[in-house]
Amino acid sequence: MAFRSSAWFGKTDRDGFIHRSWMKNQGLPDHLFDGRPVIGICNTWSELTPCNAHFRKIAKDVKAGVYEAGGFPLEFPVMSLGETLMRPTTMLFRNLVSMDVEESIRANPLDGVVLLAGCDKTTPALLMGAASCDLPALMISGGPMLNGKFRGRDIGSGTDVWKFSEDVRCGAMDMCEFMEAEACMSRSAGHCMTMGTASTMACVVEALGMGLPMNAAIPAVDSRRYALAHMAGQRIVKMVREDLRMSKILTRAAFENAIRAVGAIGGSTNAVIHLLAIAGRIGVPLTLEDWDVLGRDVPCLVNLMPSGKYLMEDFFYAGGLPAVLRELDALIHRDALTVNGKTIGENVANAPCYNRDVVKPLSDPLRASSGIAVLRGNLCPDGAVLKPSAATPELMKHRGRAVVFENIEEFRTRIDDPDLAIDETSVMVLKNCGPRGYPGMAEVGNMPLPPKILKKGITDMVRISDARMSGTAYGTVVLHVSPEAAAGGALGIVQEGDVIELDVSARRLHLDVPDSEIARRRAGWKPPRRVFERGYYQLYYDHVLQADRGADLDFLVGGSGAGVPRDCH
Ligand code: FES
C-alpha cells in the first residue's frame, strides 16, 4: 500500500533527492524513507501558552509509540493560543490557527496526524484544520492541572478567580490573600482543572471518538497521560494502514454524542460555537437548535466546578468520561466509531465509577436538566444561549429594566460607580462584544456585578450580551446573541430603561419595546467605527460568520481534502 508521503519520499528523481537529503541533516537514517506511514505530530507547545508548556514531552512519547508501530514521526509547530495572555482574545485567532493546521498538513508528506491540544481554542482550531484535510487523525489532550490548593481547601482555575475578585471588590478578601492564591491555583503543568472550556473540549474530543478512552481526565502530570500519548502514537500508525479518516469518525452520531456529553458534564457554552464550526468543516449538518433538542433531556451528572464542587483530578479518580458515557447509556449512539477502532459503546461498556458524588448516577443526577438552552425572540432572532446548570433558578424567568453598556470600556468605567442606577432586578446589557464587535467575541459576557449589589450579598443578576463567557464562569448569563450588535442586531438598539423579559423554560428573550419604536431606532443605528484597516483583523472582520454558525470564516467552511499539491521545485 503506497501512502501519500510516497509522493515525496518515494521518488528517485531530483525532487526525491531534495525531499530526503535535507531531512537527513537531522540524523534520520535511510530506512525511515522506505514507504512507512509518516505521522505528523501537530504541536501547540509554547511558553506563551502555559497550559500547553509541557507538550514537548507529550510529543516525545507519541514519537516513541509511532516508531514502535513502524511509523516515521515528524513533529511540527503551529501557532499556539494561550487563553491567559493573548489580546484581544484567542477566539480571534482560532480560525487563523485552523488555517495554519490545514495548510501545514496538506503541504507536507504526512499520512496521518496526532494533534496535541490543551488550552481552550487549541482543541477546536486543530480539529477544524485537520477536518478540512480529512486524513487519519487522533487528538491527545494535554490534561488538566492538579487541583488548586489554598489555605486548606480546593480551588478551581477561573471559577475561584471570579469569586476572589468579587470578594476583593466588596471587601471580603484582602489583597495579600488575593496575591497568595495565584501560586496556589496553578501549581502544576496542564490546563484549567475546572469543567471550563479546555476540560469540556477534551471531553468533546473523547465523546466525538477523536481521542482514546480517558483522554479528557488524566492530569497533565500523571504518568498515565504519557502512556496514553505513547499508545496514541502506536494507534495512529494503524489508523493510517486502516485508512480510518476523520470523516469516518466525525459523523452526525458522533456530534450528537458530544452534545449530550456536554450536557452531562455541565460543559462550557463555548463548546456550542466550536462544535458548530467543526461540523461545518467535515460537512455534517448541525444547528444551534440541535443543541437545545439533544441537550434538553440530558441531566447534569458531573459534580465539577463551575456547576458543582469538584475538580478534574477528582473526575479522573472517579472514572472520567467513560463513567459518564456508560451512565448515559441509551442517550448516546453506542455504535459510533472511535479512533481505537472500537465503537464508543464498546469502549465504555464496563467503565467503572469509583466516586458517585463526583459522577452521579442517571437515577440521581446533580441537576435533572442541563444542556444548553437556546433562546429566541426579537432580541436574538438567530439565537442566544444560556447554561442552565450555572444559572440561578429564580432568575430563569425574569423581567427587568436594562442597564446598558455600549462596549466593554464603558462597562469598566461605570460598573464601580456608586451612583450607577442599578439594582438586583435590573438586566445588565453589554453591546459590541461579538465576533465583529470586539473583534473576536471575547469572554466578557459574565460581567462582574456592581459592588453595591455584591455588598448586599447578591451574587447573580441577569446579564445579556453578544460576547462569550469563560467556561469556568457561572451565573444567569445570556450569551452569543445573534446577530450581534456590531452586525446590526437588535441588541445594538437597546436603550437604558427598556424592559427585557427572559423566560428560559419557554426559551424566550424579548425586548418589550413596540415594533414601531424598534424600527425607528434601527433607522438611526450606525455601526461602530472599525479600528483596523489591514491584515488578519480585516480578513476576519470581513468574513467571520455569526455565533449561530460557529463563528468560522465563511470561506473556510468545508474541506479541500489532502490531495498532493504540485511539487516545489
Ligand atoms: Fe488555558 Fe484555561 S487558561 S485552559
mmCIF file of N, CA, C and O in Angstrom, residues 262-335:
data_model
loop_
_atom_site.group_PDB
_atom_site.id
_atom_site.type_symbol
_atom_site.label_atom_id
_atom_site.label_comp_id
_atom_site.label_asym_id
_atom_site.label_seq_id
_atom_site.Cartn_x
_atom_site.Cartn_y
_atom_site.Cartn_z
ATOM 1 N N VAL A 262 -21.694 17.025 26.624
ATOM 2 C CA VAL A 262 -21.537 18.379 27.173
ATOM 3 C C VAL A 262 -22.635 18.661 28.203
ATOM 4 O O VAL A 262 -22.393 19.253 29.255
ATOM 5 N N GLY A 263 -23.852 18.208 27.921
ATOM 6 C CA GLY A 263 -24.937 18.365 28.896
ATOM 7 C C GLY A 263 -24.642 17.613 30.178
ATOM 8 O O GLY A 263 -24.801 18.144 31.282
ATOM 9 N N ALA A 264 -24.186 16.385 30.053
ATOM 10 C CA ALA A 264 -23.966 15.538 31.236
ATOM 11 C C ALA A 264 -22.807 16.021 32.099
ATOM 12 O O ALA A 264 -22.801 15.791 33.307
ATOM 13 N N ILE A 265 -21.832 16.690 31.486
ATOM 14 C CA ILE A 265 -20.694 17.176 32.276
ATOM 15 C C ILE A 265 -20.912 18.613 32.760
ATOM 16 O O ILE A 265 -20.069 19.155 33.469
ATOM 17 N N GLY A 266 -22.035 19.239 32.376
ATOM 18 C CA GLY A 266 -22.229 20.658 32.717
ATOM 19 C C GLY A 266 -21.175 21.496 32.016
ATOM 20 O O GLY A 266 -20.593 22.397 32.595
ATOM 21 N N GLY A 267 -20.958 21.205 30.733
ATOM 22 C CA GLY A 267 -19.833 21.784 29.989
ATOM 23 C C GLY A 267 -20.040 23.224 29.560
ATOM 24 O O GLY A 267 -21.120 23.807 29.683
ATOM 25 N N SER A 268 -18.970 23.767 29.014
ATOM 26 C CA SER A 268 -18.891 25.186 28.658
ATOM 27 C C SER A 268 -19.771 25.545 27.465
ATOM 28 O O SER A 268 -19.882 24.784 26.501
ATOM 29 N N THR A 269 -20.346 26.750 27.512
ATOM 30 C CA THR A 269 -21.118 27.267 26.377
ATOM 31 C C THR A 269 -20.236 27.443 25.140
ATOM 32 O O THR A 269 -20.740 27.458 24.021
ATOM 33 N N ASN A 270 -18.934 27.563 25.333
ATOM 34 C CA ASN A 270 -18.054 27.714 24.173
ATOM 35 C C ASN A 270 -18.081 26.489 23.270
ATOM 36 O O ASN A 270 -17.809 26.581 22.066
ATOM 37 N N ALA A 271 -18.422 25.343 23.841
ATOM 38 C CA ALA A 271 -18.488 24.117 23.033
ATOM 39 C C ALA A 271 -19.521 24.253 21.918
ATOM 40 O O ALA A 271 -19.396 23.632 20.863
ATOM 41 N N VAL A 272 -20.542 25.061 22.148
ATOM 42 C CA VAL A 272 -21.587 25.239 21.127
ATOM 43 C C VAL A 272 -20.957 25.786 19.847
ATOM 44 O O VAL A 272 -21.124 25.218 18.753
ATOM 45 N N ILE A 273 -20.231 26.867 19.994
ATOM 46 C CA ILE A 273 -19.627 27.516 18.820
ATOM 47 C C ILE A 273 -18.605 26.597 18.167
ATOM 48 O O ILE A 273 -18.572 26.445 16.936
ATOM 49 N N HIS A 274 -17.789 25.962 18.983
ATOM 50 C CA HIS A 274 -16.709 25.146 18.421
ATOM 51 C C HIS A 274 -17.262 23.919 17.680
ATOM 52 O O HIS A 274 -16.777 23.573 16.601
ATOM 53 N N LEU A 275 -18.259 23.267 18.254
ATOM 54 C CA LEU A 275 -18.788 22.072 17.573
ATOM 55 C C LEU A 275 -19.491 22.440 16.266
ATOM 56 O O LEU A 275 -19.412 21.702 15.277
ATOM 57 N N LEU A 276 -20.180 23.576 16.263
ATOM 58 C CA LEU A 276 -20.814 24.026 15.010
ATOM 59 C C LEU A 276 -19.744 24.248 13.937
ATOM 60 O O LEU A 276 -19.918 23.873 12.769
ATOM 61 N N ALA A 277 -18.630 24.825 14.349
ATOM 62 C CA ALA A 277 -17.556 25.108 13.381
ATOM 63 C C ALA A 277 -16.888 23.822 12.894
ATOM 64 O O ALA A 277 -16.605 23.673 11.698
ATOM 65 N N ILE A 278 -16.647 22.878 13.809
ATOM 66 C CA ILE A 278 -16.004 21.612 13.409
ATOM 67 C C ILE A 278 -16.927 20.847 12.459
ATOM 68 O O ILE A 278 -16.492 20.314 11.436
ATOM 69 N N ALA A 279 -18.220 20.817 12.800
ATOM 70 C CA ALA A 279 -19.185 20.113 11.940
ATOM 71 C C ALA A 279 -19.207 20.735 10.543
ATOM 72 O O ALA A 279 -19.284 20.029 9.536
ATOM 73 N N GLY A 280 -19.108 22.062 10.498
ATOM 74 C CA GLY A 280 -19.095 22.751 9.207
ATOM 75 C C GLY A 280 -17.912 22.326 8.355
ATOM 76 O O GLY A 280 -18.010 22.207 7.136
ATOM 77 N N ARG A 281 -16.770 22.083 8.999
ATOM 78 C CA ARG A 281 -15.577 21.691 8.242
ATOM 79 C C ARG A 281 -15.697 20.277 7.662
ATOM 80 O O ARG A 281 -15.201 19.986 6.587
ATOM 81 N N ILE A 282 -16.340 19.370 8.412
ATOM 82 C CA ILE A 282 -16.368 17.973 7.979
ATOM 83 C C ILE A 282 -17.639 17.668 7.186
ATOM 84 O O ILE A 282 -17.835 16.555 6.693
ATOM 85 N N GLY A 283 -18.522 18.684 7.053
ATOM 86 C CA GLY A 283 -19.711 18.524 6.210
ATOM 87 C C GLY A 283 -20.884 17.839 6.889
ATOM 88 O O GLY A 283 -21.755 17.285 6.227
ATOM 89 N N VAL A 284 -20.927 17.898 8.238
ATOM 90 C CA VAL A 284 -22.072 17.337 8.960
ATOM 91 C C VAL A 284 -23.035 18.475 9.286
ATOM 92 O O VAL A 284 -22.639 19.455 9.916
ATOM 93 N N PRO A 285 -24.301 18.362 8.858
ATOM 94 C CA PRO A 285 -25.250 19.439 9.184
ATOM 95 C C PRO A 285 -25.511 19.471 10.685
ATOM 96 O O PRO A 285 -25.902 18.462 11.269
ATOM 97 N N LEU A 286 -25.277 20.611 11.303
ATOM 98 C CA LEU A 286 -25.504 20.757 12.742
ATOM 99 C C LEU A 286 -25.960 22.194 12.971
ATOM 100 O O LEU A 286 -25.407 23.120 12.386
ATOM 101 N N THR A 287 -26.981 22.367 13.792
ATOM 102 C CA THR A 287 -27.519 23.708 14.022
ATOM 103 C C THR A 287 -27.562 24.002 15.517
ATOM 104 O O THR A 287 -27.470 23.105 16.351
ATOM 105 N N LEU A 288 -27.792 25.266 15.798
ATOM 106 C CA LEU A 288 -27.963 25.698 17.187
ATOM 107 C C LEU A 288 -29.144 24.957 17.821
ATOM 108 O O LEU A 288 -29.107 24.580 18.995
ATOM 109 N N GLU A 289 -30.176 24.738 17.020
ATOM 110 C CA GLU A 289 -31.380 24.057 17.533
ATOM 111 C C GLU A 289 -31.051 22.651 18.022
ATOM 112 O O GLU A 289 -31.646 22.159 18.980
ATOM 113 N N ASP A 290 -30.100 21.999 17.342
ATOM 114 C CA ASP A 290 -29.708 20.641 17.768
ATOM 115 C C ASP A 290 -29.237 20.651 19.216
ATOM 116 O O ASP A 290 -29.459 19.681 19.945
ATOM 117 N N TRP A 291 -28.588 21.715 19.616
ATOM 118 C CA TRP A 291 -28.095 21.796 20.998
ATOM 119 C C TRP A 291 -29.254 21.787 21.985
ATOM 120 O O TRP A 291 -29.203 21.122 23.011
ATOM 121 N N ASP A 292 -30.287 22.529 21.623
ATOM 122 C CA ASP A 292 -31.431 22.597 22.532
ATOM 123 C C ASP A 292 -32.179 21.268 22.571
ATOM 124 O O ASP A 292 -32.482 20.727 23.634
ATOM 125 N N VAL A 293 -32.439 20.730 21.383
ATOM 126 C CA VAL A 293 -33.243 19.499 21.292
ATOM 127 C C VAL A 293 -32.496 18.322 21.931
ATOM 128 O O VAL A 293 -33.049 17.572 22.741
ATOM 129 N N LEU A 294 -31.232 18.163 21.585
ATOM 130 C CA LEU A 294 -30.488 16.988 22.062
ATOM 131 C C LEU A 294 -30.075 17.117 23.527
ATOM 132 O O LEU A 294 -29.906 16.109 24.218
ATOM 133 N N GLY A 295 -29.909 18.347 24.002
ATOM 134 C CA GLY A 295 -29.438 18.530 25.372
ATOM 135 C C GLY A 295 -30.551 18.591 26.400
ATOM 136 O O GLY A 295 -30.319 18.452 27.595
ATOM 137 N N ARG A 296 -31.772 18.815 25.949
ATOM 138 C CA ARG A 296 -32.884 19.100 26.861
ATOM 139 C C ARG A 296 -33.144 17.980 27.872
ATOM 140 O O ARG A 296 -33.439 18.239 29.024
ATOM 141 N N ASP A 297 -33.058 16.724 27.425
ATOM 142 C CA ASP A 297 -33.375 15.621 28.339
ATOM 143 C C ASP A 297 -32.120 15.021 28.976
ATOM 144 O O ASP A 297 -32.162 13.931 29.538
ATOM 145 N N VAL A 298 -31.007 15.741 28.872
ATOM 146 C CA VAL A 298 -29.774 15.203 29.462
ATOM 147 C C VAL A 298 -29.564 15.814 30.848
ATOM 148 O O VAL A 298 -29.451 17.029 30.981
ATOM 149 N N PRO A 299 -29.519 14.990 31.877
ATOM 150 C CA PRO A 299 -29.252 15.539 33.202
ATOM 151 C C PRO A 299 -27.773 15.811 33.405
ATOM 152 O O PRO A 299 -26.929 15.189 32.753
ATOM 153 N N CYS A 300 -27.472 16.751 34.282
ATOM 154 C CA CYS A 300 -26.074 17.022 34.625
ATOM 155 C C CYS A 300 -25.621 15.971 35.644
ATOM 156 O O CYS A 300 -26.188 15.866 36.737
ATOM 157 N N LEU A 301 -24.635 15.182 35.273
ATOM 158 C CA LEU A 301 -24.181 14.084 36.138
ATOM 159 C C LEU A 301 -22.862 14.393 36.839
ATOM 160 O O LEU A 301 -22.511 13.725 37.809
ATOM 161 N N VAL A 302 -22.142 15.349 36.309
ATOM 162 C CA VAL A 302 -20.776 15.556 36.802
ATOM 163 C C VAL A 302 -20.737 16.750 37.755
ATOM 164 O O VAL A 302 -21.087 17.869 37.385
ATOM 165 N N ASN A 303 -20.289 16.480 38.953
ATOM 166 C CA ASN A 303 -20.317 17.469 40.036
ATOM 167 C C ASN A 303 -19.001 18.253 40.080
ATOM 168 O O ASN A 303 -18.246 18.166 41.045
ATOM 169 N N LEU A 304 -18.725 18.978 38.997
ATOM 170 C CA LEU A 304 -17.478 19.745 38.911
ATOM 171 C C LEU A 304 -17.777 21.234 38.826
ATOM 172 O O LEU A 304 -18.799 21.630 38.253
ATOM 173 N N MET A 305 -16.859 22.043 39.337
ATOM 174 C CA MET A 305 -16.984 23.499 39.153
ATOM 175 C C MET A 305 -16.952 23.811 37.654
ATOM 176 O O MET A 305 -16.227 23.149 36.924
ATOM 177 N N PRO A 306 -17.690 24.776 37.136
ATOM 178 C CA PRO A 306 -18.436 25.764 37.920
ATOM 179 C C PRO A 306 -19.864 25.330 38.289
ATOM 180 O O PRO A 306 -20.481 26.004 39.097
ATOM 181 N N SER A 307 -20.363 24.210 37.742
ATOM 182 C CA SER A 307 -21.735 23.819 38.070
ATOM 183 C C SER A 307 -21.805 23.118 39.420
ATOM 184 O O SER A 307 -22.835 23.141 40.084
ATOM 185 N N GLY A 308 -20.719 22.460 39.846
ATOM 186 C CA GLY A 308 -20.719 21.682 41.085
ATOM 187 C C GLY A 308 -19.518 22.019 41.944
ATOM 188 O O GLY A 308 -19.015 23.143 41.917
ATOM 189 N N LYS A 309 -18.979 21.020 42.673
ATOM 190 C CA LYS A 309 -17.951 21.373 43.658
ATOM 191 C C LYS A 309 -16.578 20.752 43.427
ATOM 192 O O LYS A 309 -15.611 21.182 44.042
ATOM 193 N N TYR A 310 -16.454 19.696 42.627
ATOM 194 C CA TYR A 310 -15.159 19.019 42.485
ATOM 195 C C TYR A 310 -14.365 19.558 41.293
ATOM 196 O O TYR A 310 -14.809 20.461 40.588
ATOM 197 N N LEU A 311 -13.189 18.934 41.087
ATOM 198 C CA LEU A 311 -12.292 19.377 40.021
ATOM 199 C C LEU A 311 -11.829 18.177 39.188
ATOM 200 O O LEU A 311 -12.122 17.028 39.519
ATOM 201 N N MET A 312 -11.098 18.447 38.125
ATOM 202 C CA MET A 312 -10.776 17.397 37.144
ATOM 203 C C MET A 312 -9.967 16.241 37.732
ATOM 204 O O MET A 312 -10.102 15.096 37.296
ATOM 205 N N GLU A 313 -9.106 16.546 38.696
ATOM 206 C CA GLU A 313 -8.345 15.461 39.318
ATOM 207 C C GLU A 313 -9.313 14.458 39.967
ATOM 208 O O GLU A 313 -9.155 13.239 39.834
ATOM 209 N N ASP A 314 -10.329 14.984 40.631
ATOM 210 C CA ASP A 314 -11.353 14.120 41.236
ATOM 211 C C ASP A 314 -12.109 13.345 40.162
ATOM 212 O O ASP A 314 -12.475 12.182 40.349
ATOM 213 N N PHE A 315 -12.353 14.024 39.046
ATOM 214 C CA PHE A 315 -13.082 13.394 37.936
ATOM 215 C C PHE A 315 -12.300 12.191 37.408
ATOM 216 O O PHE A 315 -12.856 11.129 37.129
ATOM 217 N N PHE A 316 -10.987 12.370 37.299
ATOM 218 C CA PHE A 316 -10.143 11.260 36.834
ATOM 219 C C PHE A 316 -10.228 10.075 37.799
ATOM 220 O O PHE A 316 -10.460 8.938 37.391
ATOM 221 N N TYR A 317 -10.053 10.368 39.099
ATOM 222 C CA TYR A 317 -10.069 9.275 40.086
ATOM 223 C C TYR A 317 -11.451 8.602 40.139
ATOM 224 O O TYR A 317 -11.552 7.432 40.501
ATOM 225 N N ALA A 318 -12.492 9.349 39.771
ATOM 226 C CA ALA A 318 -13.851 8.783 39.822
ATOM 227 C C ALA A 318 -14.158 7.899 38.610
ATOM 228 O O ALA A 318 -15.134 7.143 38.635
ATOM 229 N N GLY A 319 -13.348 8.020 37.556
ATOM 230 C CA GLY A 319 -13.607 7.191 36.377
ATOM 231 C C GLY A 319 -13.643 7.960 35.067
ATOM 232 O O GLY A 319 -13.721 7.369 33.997
ATOM 233 N N GLY A 320 -13.622 9.299 35.149
ATOM 234 C CA GLY A 320 -13.534 10.109 33.938
ATOM 235 C C GLY A 320 -14.750 9.997 33.034
ATOM 236 O O GLY A 320 -15.817 9.507 33.440
ATOM 237 N N LEU A 321 -14.564 10.433 31.802
ATOM 238 C CA LEU A 321 -15.709 10.477 30.878
ATOM 239 C C LEU A 321 -16.308 9.095 30.576
ATOM 240 O O LEU A 321 -17.526 8.991 30.411
ATOM 241 N N PRO A 322 -15.501 8.016 30.506
ATOM 242 C CA PRO A 322 -16.138 6.712 30.251
ATOM 243 C C PRO A 322 -17.234 6.389 31.275
ATOM 244 O O PRO A 322 -18.279 5.828 30.909
ATOM 245 N N ALA A 323 -17.024 6.776 32.535
ATOM 246 C CA ALA A 323 -18.060 6.519 33.552
ATOM 247 C C ALA A 323 -19.329 7.305 33.247
ATOM 248 O O ALA A 323 -20.446 6.827 33.489
ATOM 249 N N VAL A 324 -19.162 8.502 32.704
ATOM 250 C CA VAL A 324 -20.320 9.336 32.365
ATOM 251 C C VAL A 324 -21.058 8.760 31.155
ATOM 252 O O VAL A 324 -22.284 8.620 31.156
ATOM 253 N N LEU A 325 -20.301 8.396 30.137
ATOM 254 C CA LEU A 325 -20.924 7.883 28.908
ATOM 255 C C LEU A 325 -21.623 6.547 29.171
ATOM 256 O O LEU A 325 -22.686 6.261 28.609
ATOM 257 N N ARG A 326 -21.039 5.738 30.045
ATOM 258 C CA ARG A 326 -21.694 4.478 30.385
ATOM 259 C C ARG A 326 -23.040 4.769 31.058
ATOM 260 O O ARG A 326 -24.053 4.117 30.797
ATOM 261 N N GLU A 327 -23.042 5.773 31.910
ATOM 262 C CA GLU A 327 -24.268 6.144 32.625
ATOM 263 C C GLU A 327 -25.324 6.665 31.655
ATOM 264 O O GLU A 327 -26.520 6.411 31.828
ATOM 265 N N LEU A 328 -24.892 7.397 30.624
ATOM 266 C CA LEU A 328 -25.852 7.951 29.659
ATOM 267 C C LEU A 328 -26.517 6.851 28.837
ATOM 268 O O LEU A 328 -27.637 7.015 28.355
ATOM 269 N N ASP A 329 -25.803 5.777 28.641
ATOM 270 C CA ASP A 329 -26.328 4.562 28.032
ATOM 271 C C ASP A 329 -27.141 4.833 26.769
ATOM 272 O O ASP A 329 -26.590 5.179 25.740
ATOM 273 N N ALA A 330 -28.464 4.726 26.864
ATOM 274 C CA ALA A 330 -29.300 4.833 25.669
ATOM 275 C C ALA A 330 -29.347 6.251 25.110
ATOM 276 O O ALA A 330 -29.846 6.474 24.000
ATOM 277 N N LEU A 331 -28.843 7.221 25.879
ATOM 278 C CA LEU A 331 -28.868 8.602 25.386
ATOM 279 C C LEU A 331 -27.745 8.867 24.382
ATOM 280 O O LEU A 331 -27.713 9.908 23.740
ATOM 281 N N ILE A 332 -26.802 7.928 24.249
ATOM 282 C CA ILE A 332 -25.753 8.126 23.237
ATOM 283 C C ILE A 332 -25.862 7.053 22.157
ATOM 284 O O ILE A 332 -26.455 5.999 22.365
ATOM 285 N N HIS A 333 -25.320 7.378 20.999
ATOM 286 C CA HIS A 333 -25.255 6.391 19.904
ATOM 287 C C HIS A 333 -24.079 5.479 20.205
ATOM 288 O O HIS A 333 -22.925 5.833 19.971
ATOM 289 N N ARG A 334 -24.356 4.311 20.685
ATOM 290 C CA ARG A 334 -23.300 3.417 21.149
ATOM 291 C C ARG A 334 -22.485 2.830 19.997
ATOM 292 O O ARG A 334 -21.383 2.338 20.189
ATOM 293 N N ASP A 335 -23.056 2.899 18.785
ATOM 294 C CA ASP A 335 -22.357 2.289 17.651
ATOM 295 C C ASP A 335 -21.437 3.264 16.912
ATOM 296 O O ASP A 335 -20.872 2.923 15.873
#
